Amino acid sequence: MTDSLYPIKTLINEQPDQPMPDDKKKMNPAVENIQQLGTASAPSPGESNIYCMTIIGQVEGHMILPPQNKTTKYEHIIPQLVAAEQNPKIEGVLIVLNTVGGDVEAGLAIAEMIATISKPTVTLVLGGGHSIGVPIAVAGDKSFIAETATMTIHPIRLNGLVIGVPQTFEYLDKMQERVVRFVISHSNVTEQTFKQLMFKTGELTRDIGTTVIGMDAVKHGVIDAVGGLGDALRELNNMIEMRRASSVAPVGGGLTQ
Amino acid sequence: MTLHTMLPLELVLQGFDQEPEPTCEVWSGDVKLEIVPVAQGMGRIVRVLQCKLEDYLRPELTPGSIIYYAADNPNR
């Protein structure tokens, strides 16, 4: 086996100017493409300037949820948003939601991150954007909901260790107020309407609250418009165009004196 | 931890008292991952532990994805 290598090595040493067969690869790529494909350039899908992020299942926070849950981990979503903000090739972010809720801290952290990105963001609720999914759904610059998608607006439930003292309920009320404040400051819904939806009885079988479907979410002012993927992308592209236009420095007439 | 979910808590937390799946830390290229081993040199990503910022935009590194990793790298 090794014996067969020696003649090749000797040949290379003796004839250094001899062109190697590998030199064929150094052919002009355009010529090579014409020979191989019949066109000057190989077809490529092209790089998108929009980053699509999905928030599905349970929003997982500080505790790892049991494996039967499909989860979105906030420790992955947050650096993803930082990377999207930092990457100059990404000009807009599309957030697609189909979530049943999850950890309050994690959900609000994601919502705050989306709300504070300097690039255009559009959120699209498909299927469902329930509970802590509501602040995430309203966090974008423009929000859409599919006609059949639903959003359950309901109060935070007590879980874990509960001490039967007024302070426990005050704490819970504070947690809930954080969610309410975020939603009313990032959407067109009024505090009164949102709290009415949240504390409504007779709508849900095992809870108090309301399920709003598609157009109802828009009617109450929680979501901006009913629409699907095409509408969301069109809006995002428009926002990107506007941002590009506004970032171009105005051409002055002559030198500044 | 305060959960705000429409699903009944007994469904969400079912199996919470059970032993979690054993995980290990591996390197896949320049990315350090916590994985649940599923076969030799193959694991399901639990989380990304160390990587460059732009690596978070790689869809193959999303938690839950199956990844192939090399055996122990002596340089690490």
Tab-separated table of C-alpha atoms in Angstrom:
chain	number	residue	atom	x	y	z
A	1	MET	CA	0.000	0.000	0.000
A	2	THR	CA	2.706	2.440	1.029
A	3	ASP	CA	4.906	1.324	-1.861
A	4	SER	CA	2.480	2.722	-4.373
A	5	LEU	CA	2.825	6.203	-2.858
A	6	TYR	CA	6.555	6.489	-3.481
A	7	PRO	CA	6.464	6.736	-7.290
A	8	ILE	CA	3.910	9.556	-7.077
A	9	LYS	CA	6.012	11.443	-4.539
A	10	THR	CA	9.107	10.946	-6.713
A	11	LEU	CA	7.257	12.168	-9.773
A	12	ILE	CA	6.171	15.332	-7.968
A	13	ASN	CA	9.682	16.001	-6.773
A	14	GLU	CA	11.221	15.480	-10.174
A	15	GLN	CA	8.723	17.550	-12.166
A	16	PRO	CA	7.660	20.489	-10.012
A	17	ASP	CA	6.452	22.589	-12.970
A	18	GLN	CA	4.112	19.903	-14.222
A	19	PRO	CA	0.509	21.156	-13.764
A	20	MET	CA	-1.413	19.082	-11.248
A	21	PRO	CA	-4.763	17.568	-12.154
A	22	ASP	CA	-6.274	19.651	-9.304
A	23	ASP	CA	-5.548	22.807	-11.317
A	24	LYS	CA	-8.650	22.029	-13.338
A	25	LYS	CA	-10.635	23.232	-10.326
A	26	LYS	CA	-9.079	26.674	-10.673
A	27	MET	CA	-11.023	27.206	-13.894
A	28	ASN	CA	-13.125	30.326	-14.074
A	29	PRO	CA	-16.341	29.481	-12.168
A	30	ALA	CA	-18.486	31.166	-14.816
A	31	VAL	CA	-16.932	28.996	-17.561
A	32	GLU	CA	-17.315	25.931	-15.377
A	33	ASN	CA	-21.003	26.751	-14.760
A	34	ILE	CA	-21.600	27.153	-18.492
A	35	GLN	CA	-19.940	23.779	-19.127
A	36	GLN	CA	-21.735	21.990	-16.304
A	37	LEU	CA	-25.126	23.715	-16.138
A	38	GLY	CA	-25.515	25.560	-19.403
A	39	THR	CA	-25.926	28.912	-17.610
A	40	ALA	CA	-23.483	31.562	-16.488
A	41	SER	CA	-24.501	31.340	-12.836
A	42	ALA	CA	-25.832	28.516	-10.707
A	43	PRO	CA	-29.343	29.178	-9.440
A	44	SER	CA	-29.401	29.961	-5.727
A	45	PRO	CA	-32.349	30.655	-3.405
A	46	GLY	CA	-30.887	33.962	-2.234
A	47	GLU	CA	-30.582	35.134	1.332
A	48	SER	CA	-33.624	36.585	3.033
A	49	ASN	CA	-33.416	39.857	4.943
A	50	ILE	CA	-36.248	38.730	7.239
A	51	TYR	CA	-35.657	36.538	10.257
A	52	CYS	CA	-38.585	34.299	11.183
A	53	MET	CA	-38.925	33.274	14.798
A	54	THR	CA	-41.505	30.810	16.101
A	55	ILE	CA	-42.894	30.735	19.622
A	56	ILE	CA	-44.745	27.462	20.067
A	57	GLY	CA	-46.113	25.307	22.870
A	58	GLN	CA	-45.280	26.353	26.422
A	59	VAL	CA	-42.950	29.276	27.034
A	60	GLU	CA	-40.369	27.628	29.287
A	61	GLY	CA	-38.668	29.736	31.914
A	62	HIS	CA	-36.602	28.979	34.980
A	63	MET	CA	-37.915	25.434	35.409
A	64	ILE	CA	-37.575	22.652	32.849
A	65	LEU	CA	-41.073	21.393	32.121
A	66	PRO	CA	-41.817	17.660	31.873
A	67	PRO	CA	-41.080	16.177	28.436
A	68	GLN	CA	-44.727	15.820	27.320
A	69	ASN	CA	-44.761	19.606	26.873
A	70	LYS	CA	-43.626	21.113	23.613
A	71	THR	CA	-41.663	24.157	24.727
A	72	THR	CA	-39.977	27.334	23.562
A	73	LYS	CA	-36.966	28.054	25.735
A	74	TYR	CA	-36.408	31.686	26.603
A	75	GLU	CA	-32.659	31.213	27.041
A	76	HIS	CA	-32.519	30.457	23.302
A	77	ILE	CA	-35.031	33.055	22.110
A	78	ILE	CA	-33.367	35.978	23.907
A	79	PRO	CA	-29.894	35.588	22.315
A	80	GLN	CA	-31.641	34.892	18.991
A	81	LEU	CA	-33.256	38.320	19.238
A	82	VAL	CA	-29.911	39.881	20.169
A	83	ALA	CA	-28.303	38.182	17.145
A	84	ALA	CA	-31.123	39.373	14.858
A	85	GLU	CA	-30.707	42.934	16.136
A	86	GLN	CA	-26.946	42.783	15.679
A	87	ASN	CA	-26.837	41.097	12.245
A	88	PRO	CA	-26.699	43.757	9.489
A	89	LYS	CA	-28.162	41.332	6.911
A	90	ILE	CA	-31.387	41.019	8.916
A	91	GLU	CA	-33.670	43.988	8.324
A	92	GLY	CA	-36.878	42.747	9.925
A	93	VAL	CA	-38.182	40.062	12.269
A	94	LEU	CA	-41.378	38.068	11.833
A	95	ILE	CA	-42.619	36.374	15.015
A	96	VAL	CA	-45.082	33.534	14.496
A	97	LEU	CA	-47.007	32.479	17.597
A	98	ASN	CA	-48.912	29.337	18.421
A	99	THR	CA	-48.509	29.163	22.160
A	100	VAL	CA	-50.619	28.040	25.110
A	101	GLY	CA	-48.804	30.365	27.527
A	102	GLY	CA	-46.156	29.522	30.079
A	103	ASP	CA	-43.792	31.204	32.503
A	104	VAL	CA	-44.687	34.830	33.288
A	105	GLU	CA	-41.090	36.017	33.706
A	106	ALA	CA	-39.928	34.330	30.492
A	107	GLY	CA	-42.939	35.511	28.484
A	108	LEU	CA	-42.577	39.108	29.613
A	109	ALA	CA	-38.819	39.002	28.991
A	110	ILE	CA	-39.395	37.875	25.387
A	111	ALA	CA	-42.143	40.474	24.938
A	112	GLU	CA	-39.889	43.274	26.243
A	113	MET	CA	-37.069	42.155	23.949
A	114	ILE	CA	-39.346	42.168	20.879
A	115	ALA	CA	-40.768	45.567	21.833
A	116	THR	CA	-37.319	47.142	22.158
A	117	ILE	CA	-35.711	45.850	18.942
A	118	SER	CA	-34.796	48.767	16.690
A	119	LYS	CA	-35.605	46.789	13.504
A	120	PRO	CA	-39.195	46.385	12.256
A	121	THR	CA	-41.067	43.527	13.930
A	122	VAL	CA	-44.387	41.968	12.968
A	123	THR	CA	-46.183	39.345	15.046
A	124	LEU	CA	-48.616	36.813	13.621
A	125	VAL	CA	-50.893	34.718	15.824
A	126	LEU	CA	-51.713	31.406	14.163
A	127	GLY	CA	-53.738	28.803	15.995
A	128	GLY	CA	-53.484	30.387	19.414
A	129	GLY	CA	-51.737	33.047	21.427
A	130	HIS	CA	-53.027	32.341	24.899
A	131	SER	CA	-52.312	33.667	28.399
A	132	ILE	CA	-48.692	34.927	28.489
A	133	GLY	CA	-48.750	34.664	24.677
A	134	VAL	CA	-50.935	37.815	24.668
A	135	PRO	CA	-48.134	40.259	25.681
A	136	ILE	CA	-45.808	38.563	23.163
A	137	ALA	CA	-48.455	38.922	20.449
A	138	VAL	CA	-48.839	42.662	21.031
A	139	ALA	CA	-45.096	43.354	21.423
A	140	GLY	CA	-44.333	43.827	17.703
A	141	ASP	CA	-44.622	47.075	15.759
A	142	LYS	CA	-47.673	45.593	14.042
A	143	SER	CA	-49.684	42.538	15.062
A	144	PHE	CA	-51.804	40.197	12.957
A	145	ILE	CA	-54.126	37.383	13.904
A	146	ALA	CA	-55.393	34.657	11.587
A	147	GLU	CA	-59.158	34.605	11.143
A	148	THR	CA	-59.501	31.314	13.038
A	149	ALA	CA	-56.821	31.925	15.662
A	150	THR	CA	-57.798	32.374	19.300
A	151	MET	CA	-56.444	34.217	22.307
A	152	THR	CA	-57.444	33.316	25.854
A	153	ILE	CA	-57.302	36.289	28.187
A	154	HIS	CA	-57.543	35.142	31.807
A	155	PRO	CA	-56.018	35.913	35.220
A	156	ILE	CA	-52.813	34.325	36.531
A	157	ARG	CA	-53.572	31.318	38.709
A	158	LEU	CA	-51.933	30.515	42.007
A	159	ASN	CA	-49.493	27.644	41.938
A	160	GLY	CA	-46.727	26.337	44.145
A	161	LEU	CA	-46.616	27.189	47.836
A	162	VAL	CA	-49.590	29.287	48.825
A	163	ILE	CA	-49.735	30.956	52.217
A	164	GLY	CA	-53.209	32.053	53.137
A	165	VAL	CA	-52.312	35.640	53.895
A	166	PRO	CA	-53.323	38.837	52.083
A	167	GLN	CA	-49.704	39.372	50.961
A	168	THR	CA	-49.919	36.271	48.718
A	169	PHE	CA	-52.815	37.769	46.825
A	170	GLU	CA	-51.149	41.175	46.659
A	171	TYR	CA	-48.105	39.512	45.085
A	172	LEU	CA	-50.295	37.715	42.565
A	173	ASP	CA	-52.081	40.964	41.769
A	174	LYS	CA	-48.707	42.646	41.151
A	175	MET	CA	-47.695	39.832	38.772
A	176	GLN	CA	-50.958	40.245	36.912
A	177	GLU	CA	-50.623	44.005	36.775
A	178	ARG	CA	-47.279	43.610	34.965
A	179	VAL	CA	-49.014	41.657	32.198
A	180	VAL	CA	-51.971	44.071	32.019
A	181	ARG	CA	-49.692	47.148	31.908
A	182	PHE	CA	-47.587	45.690	29.097
A	183	VAL	CA	-50.613	44.756	26.985
A	184	ILE	CA	-52.395	48.104	27.340
A	185	SER	CA	-49.200	50.061	26.612
A	186	HIS	CA	-48.399	48.062	23.448
A	187	SER	CA	-51.880	47.703	21.946
A	188	ASN	CA	-55.031	49.715	21.419
A	189	VAL	CA	-57.049	47.953	24.107
A	190	THR	CA	-58.085	50.029	27.101
A	191	GLU	CA	-57.407	48.893	30.652
A	192	GLN	CA	-61.129	48.712	31.327
A	193	THR	CA	-61.842	46.507	28.283
A	194	PHE	CA	-58.866	44.230	28.930
A	195	LYS	CA	-59.822	43.714	32.578
A	196	GLN	CA	-63.432	43.095	31.567
A	197	LEU	CA	-62.232	40.366	29.188
A	198	MET	CA	-59.900	38.973	31.847
A	199	PHE	CA	-62.458	38.695	34.625
A	200	LYS	CA	-65.497	37.697	32.593
A	201	THR	CA	-67.390	34.706	33.921
A	202	GLY	CA	-69.369	32.088	32.014
A	203	GLU	CA	-67.094	32.027	28.954
A	204	LEU	CA	-64.547	29.402	29.971
A	205	THR	CA	-65.535	26.060	31.467
A	206	ARG	CA	-62.816	25.791	34.113
A	207	ASP	CA	-61.686	29.361	34.513
A	208	ILE	CA	-62.754	32.965	34.332
A	209	GLY	CA	-61.714	35.015	31.328
A	210	THR	CA	-62.534	35.226	27.633
A	211	THR	CA	-61.501	33.509	24.438
A	212	VAL	CA	-61.328	36.034	21.620
A	213	ILE	CA	-61.278	34.720	18.072
A	214	GLY	CA	-59.678	36.494	15.097
A	215	MET	CA	-61.862	39.531	14.396
A	216	ASP	CA	-62.908	39.866	18.074
A	217	ALA	CA	-59.281	40.428	19.082
A	218	VAL	CA	-59.091	43.268	16.544
A	219	LYS	CA	-62.473	44.669	17.605
A	220	HIS	CA	-61.331	44.907	21.235
A	221	GLY	CA	-58.062	46.551	20.151
A	222	VAL	CA	-55.733	43.796	21.376
A	223	ILE	CA	-54.444	42.993	17.865
A	224	ASP	CA	-54.016	45.466	14.992
A	225	ALA	CA	-55.449	43.477	12.070
A	226	VAL	CA	-56.798	40.151	10.882
A	227	GLY	CA	-54.470	38.611	8.341
A	228	GLY	CA	-52.262	35.756	7.360
A	229	LEU	CA	-48.714	35.191	6.277
A	230	GLY	CA	-48.972	37.285	3.107
A	231	ASP	CA	-50.350	40.298	4.972
A	232	ALA	CA	-47.724	40.027	7.694
A	233	LEU	CA	-44.837	39.782	5.217
A	234	ARG	CA	-46.207	42.609	3.071
A	235	GLU	CA	-46.439	44.854	6.132
A	236	LEU	CA	-42.956	43.890	7.284
A	237	ASN	CA	-41.482	44.584	3.834
A	238	ASN	CA	-43.237	47.976	3.758
A	239	MET	CA	-41.789	48.832	7.161
A	240	ILE	CA	-38.326	47.750	5.994
A	241	GLU	CA	-38.647	49.978	2.907
A	242	MET	CA	-39.721	52.928	5.042
A	243	ARG	CA	-36.814	52.379	7.427
A	244	ARG	CA	-34.373	52.223	4.516
A	245	ALA	CA	-35.805	55.439	3.066
A	246	SER	CA	-35.608	57.256	6.392
A	247	SER	CA	-32.034	56.115	7.049
A	248	VAL	CA	-30.728	57.568	3.765
A	249	ALA	CA	-29.143	60.897	4.590
A	250	PRO	CA	-30.756	63.838	2.802
A	251	VAL	CA	-28.578	65.236	0.007
A	252	GLY	CA	-27.725	68.833	0.743
A	253	GLY	CA	-27.205	71.471	-1.898
A	254	GLY	CA	-23.595	72.524	-1.512
A	255	LEU	CA	-21.177	72.741	1.345
A	256	THR	CA	-22.142	73.808	4.811
A	257	GLN	CA	-20.782	77.270	5.479
B	1	MET	CA	-42.062	30.234	38.924
B	2	THR	CA	-45.472	31.607	38.044
B	3	LEU	CA	-47.190	29.884	35.158
B	4	HIS	CA	-49.742	31.726	33.079
B	5	THR	CA	-51.117	29.124	30.759
B	6	MET	CA	-54.542	28.096	29.504
B	7	LEU	CA	-53.713	24.389	29.916
B	8	PRO	CA	-54.692	22.722	33.201
B	9	LEU	CA	-51.680	22.704	35.528
B	10	GLU	CA	-52.073	18.985	36.190
B	11	LEU	CA	-51.423	18.386	32.478
B	12	VAL	CA	-48.497	20.773	32.264
B	13	LEU	CA	-46.787	19.464	35.387
B	14	GLN	CA	-47.593	15.774	34.860
B	15	GLY	CA	-44.426	13.771	35.529
B	16	PHE	CA	-42.715	16.696	37.288
B	17	ASP	CA	-41.722	14.395	40.176
B	18	GLN	CA	-39.999	11.916	37.871
B	19	GLU	CA	-36.262	11.718	37.371
B	20	PRO	CA	-35.149	14.034	34.516
B	21	GLU	CA	-33.400	12.562	31.497
B	22	PRO	CA	-29.609	12.374	31.962
B	23	THR	CA	-27.796	15.044	29.995
B	24	CYS	CA	-24.170	15.620	29.050
B	25	GLU	CA	-22.116	18.471	27.632
B	26	VAL	CA	-20.527	18.028	24.211
B	27	TRP	CA	-18.785	20.145	21.609
B	28	SER	CA	-20.067	20.217	18.063
B	29	GLY	CA	-17.534	22.273	16.146
B	30	ASP	CA	-17.140	25.514	18.100
B	31	VAL	CA	-20.469	25.139	19.859
B	32	LYS	CA	-20.815	23.686	23.337
B	33	LEU	CA	-24.163	21.999	23.858
B	34	GLU	CA	-26.079	20.268	26.600
B	35	ILE	CA	-27.665	17.189	25.044
B	36	VAL	CA	-29.636	14.095	25.912
B	37	PRO	CA	-27.730	11.231	24.276
B	38	VAL	CA	-29.999	9.180	22.004
B	39	ALA	CA	-27.353	7.036	20.266
B	40	GLN	CA	-23.585	6.850	19.792
B	41	GLY	CA	-22.451	10.292	18.638
B	42	MET	CA	-26.021	11.537	18.401
B	43	GLY	CA	-28.065	13.567	20.841
B	44	ARG	CA	-31.108	15.796	21.295
B	45	ILE	CA	-30.196	19.402	22.094
B	46	VAL	CA	-31.395	20.638	25.486
B	47	ARG	CA	-29.677	24.011	25.292
B	48	VAL	CA	-26.776	25.827	23.743
B	49	LEU	CA	-24.144	26.553	26.391
B	50	GLN	CA	-21.396	28.380	24.524
B	51	CYS	CA	-21.246	29.704	20.971
B	52	LYS	CA	-20.823	32.802	18.853
B	53	LEU	CA	-23.810	35.157	18.772
B	54	GLU	CA	-24.654	34.391	15.122
B	55	ASP	CA	-24.798	30.652	15.925
B	56	TYR	CA	-28.110	31.304	17.689
B	57	LEU	CA	-29.587	32.033	14.253
B	58	ARG	CA	-28.693	28.515	13.008
B	59	PRO	CA	-31.935	26.513	12.932
B	60	GLU	CA	-30.088	23.201	13.434
B	61	LEU	CA	-29.080	24.370	16.930
B	62	THR	CA	-32.661	24.910	18.104
B	63	PRO	CA	-33.355	23.013	21.357
B	64	GLY	CA	-35.084	19.726	20.568
B	65	SER	CA	-33.154	19.161	17.325
B	66	ILE	CA	-31.091	16.021	16.843
B	67	ILE	CA	-27.392	16.703	16.396
B	68	TYR	CA	-24.434	14.541	15.448
B	69	TYR	CA	-21.306	15.260	17.394
B	70	ALA	CA	-17.779	13.884	17.263
B	71	ALA	CA	-16.325	11.728	20.017
B	72	ASP	CA	-14.400	13.482	22.791
B	73	ASN	CA	-12.071	16.066	21.340
B	74	PRO	CA	-8.724	15.954	23.185
B	75	ASN	CA	-8.138	19.659	22.422
B	76	ARG	CA	-11.094	20.709	24.561
